XYZ file of C-alpha atoms in Angstrom:
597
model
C 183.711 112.940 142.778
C 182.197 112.313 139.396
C 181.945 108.776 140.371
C 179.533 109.451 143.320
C 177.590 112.110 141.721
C 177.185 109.526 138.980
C 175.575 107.569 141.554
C 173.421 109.186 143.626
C 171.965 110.114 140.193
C 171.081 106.488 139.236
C 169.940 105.806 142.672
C 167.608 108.852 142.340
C 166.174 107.552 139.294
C 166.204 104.311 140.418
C 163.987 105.332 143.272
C 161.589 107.912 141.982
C 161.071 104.667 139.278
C 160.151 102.447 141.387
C 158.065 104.133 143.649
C 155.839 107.061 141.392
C 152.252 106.641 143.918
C 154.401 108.163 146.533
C 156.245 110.842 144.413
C 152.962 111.727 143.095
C 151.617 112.306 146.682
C 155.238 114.610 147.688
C 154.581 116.331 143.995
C 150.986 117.511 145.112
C 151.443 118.422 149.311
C 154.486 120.234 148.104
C 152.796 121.787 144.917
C 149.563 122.859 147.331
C 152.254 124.639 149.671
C 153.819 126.799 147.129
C 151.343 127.277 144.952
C 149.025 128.809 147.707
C 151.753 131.263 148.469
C 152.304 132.138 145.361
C 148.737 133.262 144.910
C 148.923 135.039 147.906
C 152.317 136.771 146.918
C 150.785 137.443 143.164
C 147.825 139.392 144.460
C 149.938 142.429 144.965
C 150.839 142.635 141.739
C 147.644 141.946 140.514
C 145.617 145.324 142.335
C 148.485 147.531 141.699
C 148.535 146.594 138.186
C 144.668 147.013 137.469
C 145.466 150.084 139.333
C 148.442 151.215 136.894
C 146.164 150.556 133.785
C 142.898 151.918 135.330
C 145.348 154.936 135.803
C 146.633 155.267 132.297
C 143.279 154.984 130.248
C 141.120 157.099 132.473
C 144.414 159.837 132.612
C 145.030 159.739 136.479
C 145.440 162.773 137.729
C 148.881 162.981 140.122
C 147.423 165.010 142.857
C 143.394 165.765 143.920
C 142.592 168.798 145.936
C 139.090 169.050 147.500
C 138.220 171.789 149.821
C 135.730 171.751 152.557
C 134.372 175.220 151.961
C 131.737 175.690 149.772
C 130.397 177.710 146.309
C 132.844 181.223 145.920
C 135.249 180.118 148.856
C 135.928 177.176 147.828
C 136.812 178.036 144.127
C 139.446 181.042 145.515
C 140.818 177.922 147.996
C 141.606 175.980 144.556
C 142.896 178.960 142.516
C 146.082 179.623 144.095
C 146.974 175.472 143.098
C 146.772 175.892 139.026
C 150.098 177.857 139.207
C 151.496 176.212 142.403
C 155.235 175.590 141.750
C 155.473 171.948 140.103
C 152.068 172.062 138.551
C 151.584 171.513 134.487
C 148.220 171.026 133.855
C 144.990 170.550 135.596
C 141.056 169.590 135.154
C 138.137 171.573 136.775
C 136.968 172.704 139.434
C 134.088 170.122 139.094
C 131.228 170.748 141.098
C 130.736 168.018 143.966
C 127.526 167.229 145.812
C 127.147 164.909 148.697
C 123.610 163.557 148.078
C 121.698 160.686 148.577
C 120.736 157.901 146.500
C 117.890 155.569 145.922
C 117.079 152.688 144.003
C 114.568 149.942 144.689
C 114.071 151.257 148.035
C 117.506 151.613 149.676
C 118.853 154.823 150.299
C 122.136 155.527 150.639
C 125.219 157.928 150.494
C 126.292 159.016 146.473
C 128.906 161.724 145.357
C 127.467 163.419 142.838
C 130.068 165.423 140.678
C 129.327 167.315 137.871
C 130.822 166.611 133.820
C 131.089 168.087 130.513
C 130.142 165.507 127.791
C 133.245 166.850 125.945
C 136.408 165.380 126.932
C 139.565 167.263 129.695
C 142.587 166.669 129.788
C 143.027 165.156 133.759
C 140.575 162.513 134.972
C 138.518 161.078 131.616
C 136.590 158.237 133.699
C 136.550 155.036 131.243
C 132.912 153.991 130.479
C 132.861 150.242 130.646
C 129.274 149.761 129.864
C 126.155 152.616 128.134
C 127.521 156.030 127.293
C 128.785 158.865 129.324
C 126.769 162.004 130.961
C 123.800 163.709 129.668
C 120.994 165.522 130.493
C 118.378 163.683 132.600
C 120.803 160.726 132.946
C 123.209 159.454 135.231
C 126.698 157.409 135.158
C 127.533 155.169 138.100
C 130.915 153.958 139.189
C 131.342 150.532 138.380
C 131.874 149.003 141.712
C 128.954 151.315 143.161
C 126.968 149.669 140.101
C 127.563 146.654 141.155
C 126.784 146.772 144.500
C 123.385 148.531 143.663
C 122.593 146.182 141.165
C 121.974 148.573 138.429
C 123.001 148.870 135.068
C 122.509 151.211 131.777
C 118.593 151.670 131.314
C 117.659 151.219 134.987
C 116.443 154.227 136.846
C 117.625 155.636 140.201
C 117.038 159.125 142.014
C 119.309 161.235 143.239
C 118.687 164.110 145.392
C 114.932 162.815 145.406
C 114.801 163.161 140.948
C 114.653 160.183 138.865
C 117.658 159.627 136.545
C 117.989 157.429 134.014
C 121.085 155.274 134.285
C 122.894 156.047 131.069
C 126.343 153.582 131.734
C 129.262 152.815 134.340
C 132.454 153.777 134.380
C 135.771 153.599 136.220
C 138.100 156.339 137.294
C 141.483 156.682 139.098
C 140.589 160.288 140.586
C 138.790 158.641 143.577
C 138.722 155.884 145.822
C 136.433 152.917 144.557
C 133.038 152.100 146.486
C 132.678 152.233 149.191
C 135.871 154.579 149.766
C 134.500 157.717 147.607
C 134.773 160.402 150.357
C 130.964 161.097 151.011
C 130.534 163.770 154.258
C 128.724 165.847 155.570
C 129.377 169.624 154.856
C 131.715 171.461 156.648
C 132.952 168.045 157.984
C 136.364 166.363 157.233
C 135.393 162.754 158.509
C 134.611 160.645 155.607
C 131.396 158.272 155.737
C 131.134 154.774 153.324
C 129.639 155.929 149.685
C 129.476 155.658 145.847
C 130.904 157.870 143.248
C 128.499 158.692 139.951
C 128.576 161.494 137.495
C 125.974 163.803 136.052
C 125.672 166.768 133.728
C 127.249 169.980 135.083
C 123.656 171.892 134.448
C 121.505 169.547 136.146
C 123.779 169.291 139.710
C 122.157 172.359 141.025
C 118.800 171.621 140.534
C 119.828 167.897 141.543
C 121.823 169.934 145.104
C 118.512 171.922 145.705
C 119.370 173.717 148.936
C 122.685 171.778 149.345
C 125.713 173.723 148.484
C 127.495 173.036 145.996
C 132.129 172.389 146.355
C 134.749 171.446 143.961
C 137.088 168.896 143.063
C 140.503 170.310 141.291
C 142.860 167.608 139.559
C 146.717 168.376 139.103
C 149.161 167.747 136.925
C 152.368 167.120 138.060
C 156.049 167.604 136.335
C 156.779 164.704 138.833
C 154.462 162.341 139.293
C 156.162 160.576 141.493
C 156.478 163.212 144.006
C 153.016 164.023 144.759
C 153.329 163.234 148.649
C 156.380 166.079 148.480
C 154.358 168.018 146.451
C 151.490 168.033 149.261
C 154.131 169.107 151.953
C 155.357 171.608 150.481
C 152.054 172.774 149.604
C 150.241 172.132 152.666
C 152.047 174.628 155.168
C 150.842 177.651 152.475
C 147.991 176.503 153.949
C 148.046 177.669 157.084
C 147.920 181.253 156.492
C 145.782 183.252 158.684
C 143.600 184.640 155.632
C 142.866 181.292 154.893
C 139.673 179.820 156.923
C 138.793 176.321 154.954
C 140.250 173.223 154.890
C 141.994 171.337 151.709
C 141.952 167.665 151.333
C 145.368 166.943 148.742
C 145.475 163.388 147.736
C 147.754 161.659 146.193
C 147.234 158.715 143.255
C 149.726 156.491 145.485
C 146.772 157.568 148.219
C 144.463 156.504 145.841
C 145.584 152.984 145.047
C 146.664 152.227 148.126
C 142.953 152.342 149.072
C 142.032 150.867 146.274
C 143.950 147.456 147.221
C 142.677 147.694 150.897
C 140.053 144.628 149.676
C 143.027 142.546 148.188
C 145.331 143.035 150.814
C 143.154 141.979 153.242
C 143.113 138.845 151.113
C 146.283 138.541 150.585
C 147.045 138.635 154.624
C 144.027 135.128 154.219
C 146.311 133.494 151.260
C 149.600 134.069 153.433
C 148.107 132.931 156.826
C 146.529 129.329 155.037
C 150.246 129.204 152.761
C 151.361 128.867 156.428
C 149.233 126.455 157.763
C 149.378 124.255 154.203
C 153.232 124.217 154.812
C 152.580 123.212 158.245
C 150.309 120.461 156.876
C 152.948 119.413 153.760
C 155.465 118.787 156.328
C 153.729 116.723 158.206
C 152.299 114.510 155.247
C 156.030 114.476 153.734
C 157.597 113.037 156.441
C 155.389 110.503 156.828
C 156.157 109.345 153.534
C 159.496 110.063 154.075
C 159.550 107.995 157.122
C 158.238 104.547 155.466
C 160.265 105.279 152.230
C 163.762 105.260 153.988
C 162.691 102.875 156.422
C 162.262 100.602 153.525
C 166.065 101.590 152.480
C 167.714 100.576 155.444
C 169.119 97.331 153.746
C 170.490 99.726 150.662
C 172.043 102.008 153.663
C 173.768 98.770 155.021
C 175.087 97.809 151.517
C 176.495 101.601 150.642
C 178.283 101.369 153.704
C 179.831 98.064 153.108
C 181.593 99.370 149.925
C 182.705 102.507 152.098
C 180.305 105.473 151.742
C 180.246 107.586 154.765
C 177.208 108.963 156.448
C 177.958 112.428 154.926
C 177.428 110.444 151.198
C 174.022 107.966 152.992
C 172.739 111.345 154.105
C 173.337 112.820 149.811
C 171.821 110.032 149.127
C 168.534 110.786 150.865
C 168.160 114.006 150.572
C 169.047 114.754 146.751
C 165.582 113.001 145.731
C 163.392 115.073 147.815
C 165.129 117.904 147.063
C 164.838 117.139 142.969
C 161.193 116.592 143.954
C 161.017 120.132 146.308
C 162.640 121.929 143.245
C 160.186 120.868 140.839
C 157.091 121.023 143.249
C 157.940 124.512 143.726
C 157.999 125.221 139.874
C 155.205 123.466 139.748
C 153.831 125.024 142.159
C 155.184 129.001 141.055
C 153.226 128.286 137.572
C 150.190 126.911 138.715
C 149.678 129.958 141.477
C 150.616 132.253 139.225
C 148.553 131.676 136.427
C 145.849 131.124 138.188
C 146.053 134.109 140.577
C 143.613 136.853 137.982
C 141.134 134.291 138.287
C 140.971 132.947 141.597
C 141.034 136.688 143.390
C 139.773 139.527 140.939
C 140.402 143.202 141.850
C 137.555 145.569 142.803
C 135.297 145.943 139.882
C 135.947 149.947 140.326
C 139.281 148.688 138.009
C 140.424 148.054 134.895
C 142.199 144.788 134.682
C 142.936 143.171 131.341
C 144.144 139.892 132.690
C 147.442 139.698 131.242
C 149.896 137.637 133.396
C 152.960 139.150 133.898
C 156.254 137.444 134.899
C 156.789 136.117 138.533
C 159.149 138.670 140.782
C 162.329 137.683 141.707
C 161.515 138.051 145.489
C 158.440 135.289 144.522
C 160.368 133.012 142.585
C 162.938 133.131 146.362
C 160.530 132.825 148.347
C 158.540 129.626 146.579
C 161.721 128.138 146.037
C 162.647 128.915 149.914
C 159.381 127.321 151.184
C 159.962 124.090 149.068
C 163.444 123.890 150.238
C 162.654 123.802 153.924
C 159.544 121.672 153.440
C 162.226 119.096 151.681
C 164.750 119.494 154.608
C 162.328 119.488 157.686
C 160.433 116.047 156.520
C 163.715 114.573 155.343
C 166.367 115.650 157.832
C 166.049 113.807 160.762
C 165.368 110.521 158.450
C 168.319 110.501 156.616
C 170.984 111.441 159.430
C 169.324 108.085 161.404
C 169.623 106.114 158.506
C 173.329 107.318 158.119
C 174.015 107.080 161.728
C 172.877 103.154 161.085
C 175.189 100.525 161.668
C 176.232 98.403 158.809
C 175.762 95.320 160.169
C 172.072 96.682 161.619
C 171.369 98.578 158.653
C 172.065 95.064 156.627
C 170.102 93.050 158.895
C 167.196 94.814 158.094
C 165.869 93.891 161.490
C 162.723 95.494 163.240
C 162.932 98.206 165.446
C 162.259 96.783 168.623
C 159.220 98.653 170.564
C 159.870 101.271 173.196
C 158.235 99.768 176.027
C 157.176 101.935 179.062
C 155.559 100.320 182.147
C 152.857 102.887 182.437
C 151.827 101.870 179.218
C 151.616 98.086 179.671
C 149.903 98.547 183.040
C 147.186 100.748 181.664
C 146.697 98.294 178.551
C 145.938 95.476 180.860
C 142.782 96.951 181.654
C 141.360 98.264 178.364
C 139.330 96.049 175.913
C 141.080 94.149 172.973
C 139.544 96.768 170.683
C 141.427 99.666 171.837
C 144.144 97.888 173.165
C 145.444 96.555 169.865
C 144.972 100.237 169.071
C 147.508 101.629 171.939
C 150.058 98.800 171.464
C 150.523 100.225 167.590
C 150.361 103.524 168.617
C 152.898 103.243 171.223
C 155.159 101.158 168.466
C 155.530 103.874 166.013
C 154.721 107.228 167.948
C 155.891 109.611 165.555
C 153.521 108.539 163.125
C 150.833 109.176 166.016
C 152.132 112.793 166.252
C 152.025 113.605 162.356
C 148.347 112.377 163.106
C 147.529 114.817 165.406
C 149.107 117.673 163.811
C 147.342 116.936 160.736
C 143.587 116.935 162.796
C 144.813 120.480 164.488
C 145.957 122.160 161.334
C 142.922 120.788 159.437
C 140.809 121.601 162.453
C 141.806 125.234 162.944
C 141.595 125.901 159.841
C 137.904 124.755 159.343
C 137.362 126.584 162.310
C 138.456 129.468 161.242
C 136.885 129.812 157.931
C 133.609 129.097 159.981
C 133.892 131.982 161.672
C 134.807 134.734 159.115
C 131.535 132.988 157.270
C 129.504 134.103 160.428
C 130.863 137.408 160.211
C 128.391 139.792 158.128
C 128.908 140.036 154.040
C 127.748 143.694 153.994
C 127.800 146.893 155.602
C 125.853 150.286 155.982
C 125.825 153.001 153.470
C 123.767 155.665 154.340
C 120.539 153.633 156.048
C 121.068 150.676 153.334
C 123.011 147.531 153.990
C 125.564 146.915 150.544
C 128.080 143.953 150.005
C 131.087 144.443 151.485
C 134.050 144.241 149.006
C 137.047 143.104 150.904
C 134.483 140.588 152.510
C 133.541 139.538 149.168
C 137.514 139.093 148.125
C 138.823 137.721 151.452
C 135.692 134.996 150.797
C 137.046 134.115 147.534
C 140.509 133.536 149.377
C 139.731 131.538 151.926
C 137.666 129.579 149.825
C 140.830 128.838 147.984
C 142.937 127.886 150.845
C 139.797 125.600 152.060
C 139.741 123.206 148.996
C 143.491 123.070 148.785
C 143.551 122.295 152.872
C 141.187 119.223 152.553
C 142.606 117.836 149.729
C 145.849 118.070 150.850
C 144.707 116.501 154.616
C 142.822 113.873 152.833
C 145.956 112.959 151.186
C 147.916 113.109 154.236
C 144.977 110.770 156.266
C 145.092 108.288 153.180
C 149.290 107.709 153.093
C 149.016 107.593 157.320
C 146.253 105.187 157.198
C 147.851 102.980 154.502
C 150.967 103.153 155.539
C 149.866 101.746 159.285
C 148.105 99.410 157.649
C 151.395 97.897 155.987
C 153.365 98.643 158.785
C 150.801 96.416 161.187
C 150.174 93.285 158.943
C 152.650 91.087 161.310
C 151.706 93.079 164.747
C 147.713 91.807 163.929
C 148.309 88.676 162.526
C 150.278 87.968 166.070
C 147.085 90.330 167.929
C 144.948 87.090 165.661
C 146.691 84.560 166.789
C 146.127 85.488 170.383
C 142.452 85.298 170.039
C 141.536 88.678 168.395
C 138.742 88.439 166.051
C 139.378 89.798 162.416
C 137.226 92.854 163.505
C 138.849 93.487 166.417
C 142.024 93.584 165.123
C 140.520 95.892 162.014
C 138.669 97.863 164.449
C 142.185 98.537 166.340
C 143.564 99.840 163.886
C 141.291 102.475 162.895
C 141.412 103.319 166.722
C 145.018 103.451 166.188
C 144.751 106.236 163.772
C 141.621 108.081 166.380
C 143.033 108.235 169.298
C 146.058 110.826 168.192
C 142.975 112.592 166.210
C 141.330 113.360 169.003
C 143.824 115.812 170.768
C 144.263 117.370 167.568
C 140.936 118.211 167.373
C 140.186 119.503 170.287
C 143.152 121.754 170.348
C 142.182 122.648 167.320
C 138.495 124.354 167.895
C 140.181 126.772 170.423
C 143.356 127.709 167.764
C 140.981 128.250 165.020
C 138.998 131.169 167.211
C 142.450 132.662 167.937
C 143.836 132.269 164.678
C 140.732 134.485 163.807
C 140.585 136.753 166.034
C 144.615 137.206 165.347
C 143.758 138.028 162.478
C 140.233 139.767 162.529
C 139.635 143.885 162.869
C 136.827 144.731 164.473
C 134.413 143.705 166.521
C 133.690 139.210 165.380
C 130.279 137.622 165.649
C 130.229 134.286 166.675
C 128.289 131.238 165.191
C 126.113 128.518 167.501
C 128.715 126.945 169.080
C 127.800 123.438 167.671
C 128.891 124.972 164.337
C 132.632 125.363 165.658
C 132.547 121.538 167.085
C 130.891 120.111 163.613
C 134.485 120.163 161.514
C 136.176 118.279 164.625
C 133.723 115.531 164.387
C 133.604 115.570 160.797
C 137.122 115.374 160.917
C 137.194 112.106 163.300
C 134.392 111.053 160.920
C 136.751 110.854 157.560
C 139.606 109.169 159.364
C 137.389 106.493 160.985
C 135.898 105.569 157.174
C 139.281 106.219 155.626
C 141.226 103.104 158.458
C 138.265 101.266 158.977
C 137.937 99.777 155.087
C 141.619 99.245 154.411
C 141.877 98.173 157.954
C 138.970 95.789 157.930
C 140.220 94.371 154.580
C 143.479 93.519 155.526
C 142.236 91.719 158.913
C 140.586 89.327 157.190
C 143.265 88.212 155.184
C 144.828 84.604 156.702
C 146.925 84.531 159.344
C 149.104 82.239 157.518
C 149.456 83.868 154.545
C 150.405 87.091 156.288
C 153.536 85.337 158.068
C 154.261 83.998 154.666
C 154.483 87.266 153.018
């Protein structure tokens, strides 16, 4: 046992040696695979954790009450909550007006609450930027901020009053932009809006004929149980002496809004992980393919001194799977590390950009994906090679070419040009299909990405358009899986197209010798790598809109339609100029000197 252990070691290093251009090429589809899914896997982590420590510096409250009522009735609907069973502490009432905003002409929906200068004990919003409230001044959350475009020393008015814009700041009492709760009174349906903060004496005159409600934050001797906390509170409630309504919220509530932008981008990151994997299988078994095709001589010998297929098949496998396993390490850091900076959390949170360890359940599932992308290119390889003959597998001889009649009889008929083209295509058909797989995975995903950039950036708040924050985040992530999705297809295009062109060197010398011209024969073969394109692509344009509209909620605008058919041709485009040089450059070479070599 230690004896063949011993040796499919040295004939792993022996290999990986000997051929490092195409272990490079495995390292990176493989490492584009996992490393995409672990970004999308990280992002979690990465909005509940801003959550957790926008939480613990602004002192989260465990539980927000906010009744509908107004003025007197809505300070006796809070009362009865300070010394609700489970409660230890609490912050406010705060006064609350739903006002409007303006600044540089766009108007749109603000909650104004009302602030001490002096610190409380629940809810102490974190000012990232100016100072915090004052008379004749104004703080605005800092994703509302952003979206605005203001900042400390700019001036805005709310309720129809200038205020000067005295900072920003973050809090974990309410949702971030646009998720603050603006409505109308006496309405529970909740409209898009910013949060911002004023002095508690100026709100009135800021409210003017608007009445003024409350917002009450709680304490909790469990924080964790602030959903049981709201049940058991809730059917108090519904007492017939009590005629307003009570909106309890929960800080799980709270974040879990708060991540709505990343999870949305998250759902981009695992979708393209998919479609990358889809993408490194194909590319890795075209290596694959050529690499044990060019072992079928070692095969022969391995079974002459009396290894069985079950030890050929070991053999094979135990270097992709040395080069899965360290892909997907690779791959685990690289996402990782570089998940805070590719996707950021909304701006409404504090995020310090440490990097925490990967999860268990990542580490599984990055190892998992690298696993089966090693297996599915390598499998059906290795148990041909060690289903091989010995005496076949020694003679080293050419597969001869599955010939079908239909074929022939159409080829007849069709100039040399694209001819020479069918007659390779039809010799190694497999390699035609990883072809066309590539073009409709590259296709609808460029088709796709198209369409969510048609789709519009921003959204109304209050008669103003805004930016859109998960549109802004799901941008960033499909942004990331669009650079790692032509890379890695460029790679794949680049090892098909040079590995035809080795494979063919004989098959157009012969096409040569027949009375081809050197372009013909150069021009074949870049047809040879076009004409499994071509399905590919056009199967592709119609994928990509469903892919999108899977995945899409609401109602999608579509782009010129000329924009969706643009990434198929520039698809056909690359692979043309990518078989035509090598292709071309290789024709020319001697007849002779090709049957020599």
């Amino acid at each position: 046992m230690a004896a063949r252990l011993l040796l499919v070691f040295r004939l792993l290093v022996r290999d990986l040696r000997r051929r490092p251009a195409e272990t490079a090429l495995l390292l990176v589809a493989i490492i584009a695979a996992t490393g995409t899914l672990t970004v999308g896997l990280a992002l979690g982590d990465v909005s509940s954790r801003a959550y957790e420590q926008t939480r613990a510096a602004a002192a989260g409250p465990d539980v927000v009450a906010r009744p509908l009522s107004t003025g007197a009735d809505a300070l006796a609907d809070l009362e009865p909550l300070k010394t609700a069973p489970g409660v230890t502490g609490h912050s406010g009432p705060f006064p609350v007006a739903f006002l409007e905003l303006t600044v540089r002409g766009k108007t749109v929906h603000a909650v104004v609450e009302g602030r001490d200068t002096a610190p409380v004990v629940l809810d102490r919003p974190v000012v990232t930027a100016g100072s915090w409230v004052g008379r004749g001044g104004v703080v605005v959350e800092r994703a509302f901020a952003d979206a605005l475009g203001v900042r400390a020393g700019d001036t805005v008015e709310v309720g129809g009053r200038p205020l000067r814009v005295l900072g920003t700041a973050v809090t974990a009492a309410r949702t971030t932009y646009p998720y603050a709760g603006w409505h109308f009174p006496d309405s529970p349906l909740s409209e898009r809006g910013g949060l911002v903060w004023v002095d508690g004496r100026d709100l009135a005159m800021l409210a003017g004929d608007e009445q003024v409600t409350y917002s009450l934050n709680l304490a909790l001797a469990d924080p964790a149980a602030g959903e049981a906390f709201i049940d058991t509170i809730r059917p108090s409630l519904d007492r017939a002496d009590f005629d307003g309504g009570l909106t309890l919220t929960s800080w799980q509530d709270i974040a879990d809004l708060d991540g709505r932008p990343v999870e949305r981008a998250q759902e981009a990151l695992l979708i393209g992980g998919w479609l990358l994997t889809v993408l490194a299988v194909s590319g890795v078994a075209g290596i694959v393919a050529g690499r044990i095709a060019g072992q079928r001589r070692r095969v022969g010998l391995l079974k002459a001194v009396g290894a069985g297929p079950v030890m050929i098949a070991i053999v094979h496998l135990a270097e992709y799977l040395v080069i899965g396993f360290a892909a997907a390490g690779a791959g685990l850091t690289a996402g990782w590390l570089a998940a805070p900076a590719l996707i950021q959390p909304s701006s409404g949170l504090l995020d310090t950009g440490e990097v925490q360890p990967p999860t268990v359940h990542t580490v599984a599932a990055v190892a998992g994906l690298a696993l089966a992308i090693a297996v599915a290119a390598t499998l059906a390889p290795a148990v041909r090679a060690a289903t091989t003959g010995t005496v076949t597998a020694l003679a080293d001889s050419a597969t001869p070419p599955r010939r079908s009649r239909w074929r022939v009889r159409l080829s007849r008929h069709l100039p040399a040009t694209l001819l020479i083209g069918v007659r390779i295509n039809a010799r190694r058909p497999h390699r035609a299909w990883l072809v066309t797989v590539n073009s409709l995975i590259t296709t609808t995903t460029l088709v796709a990405v198209l369409m969510n950039q048609s789709q519009e950036a921003s959204f109304d708040v209050g008669g103003a358009e805004l930016a859109n924050p998960q549109a802004e985040r799901i941008g960033q992530a499909v942004l990331v899986v669009t650079v790692v999705l032509c890379v890695l297809a460029m790679l794949n295009t680049l090892v098909s197209t040079w590995t035809a062109v080795l494979d063919t060197r004989r098959p157009l010398a012969v096409a040569r010798t027949l009375g081809a011209t050197p372009g013909q024969a150069g021009t074949g073969l870049a047809v040879a790598q076009l004409l499994p394109a071509i399905p590919g692509v056009v199967a592709g344009i119609p994928c990509g809109l469903g892919l999108f509209l899977f995945a899409w909620r609401g109602q999608p605008q579509y782009p010129p339609g000329f924009w969706l058919v643009t990434p198929g041709l520039g698809i056909l485009f690359t692979i043309a100029i990518c078989a035509a040089v090598p292709a071309l450059t290789i024709a020319r070479r001697p007849v002779a000197h090709t049957f020599v070599t």
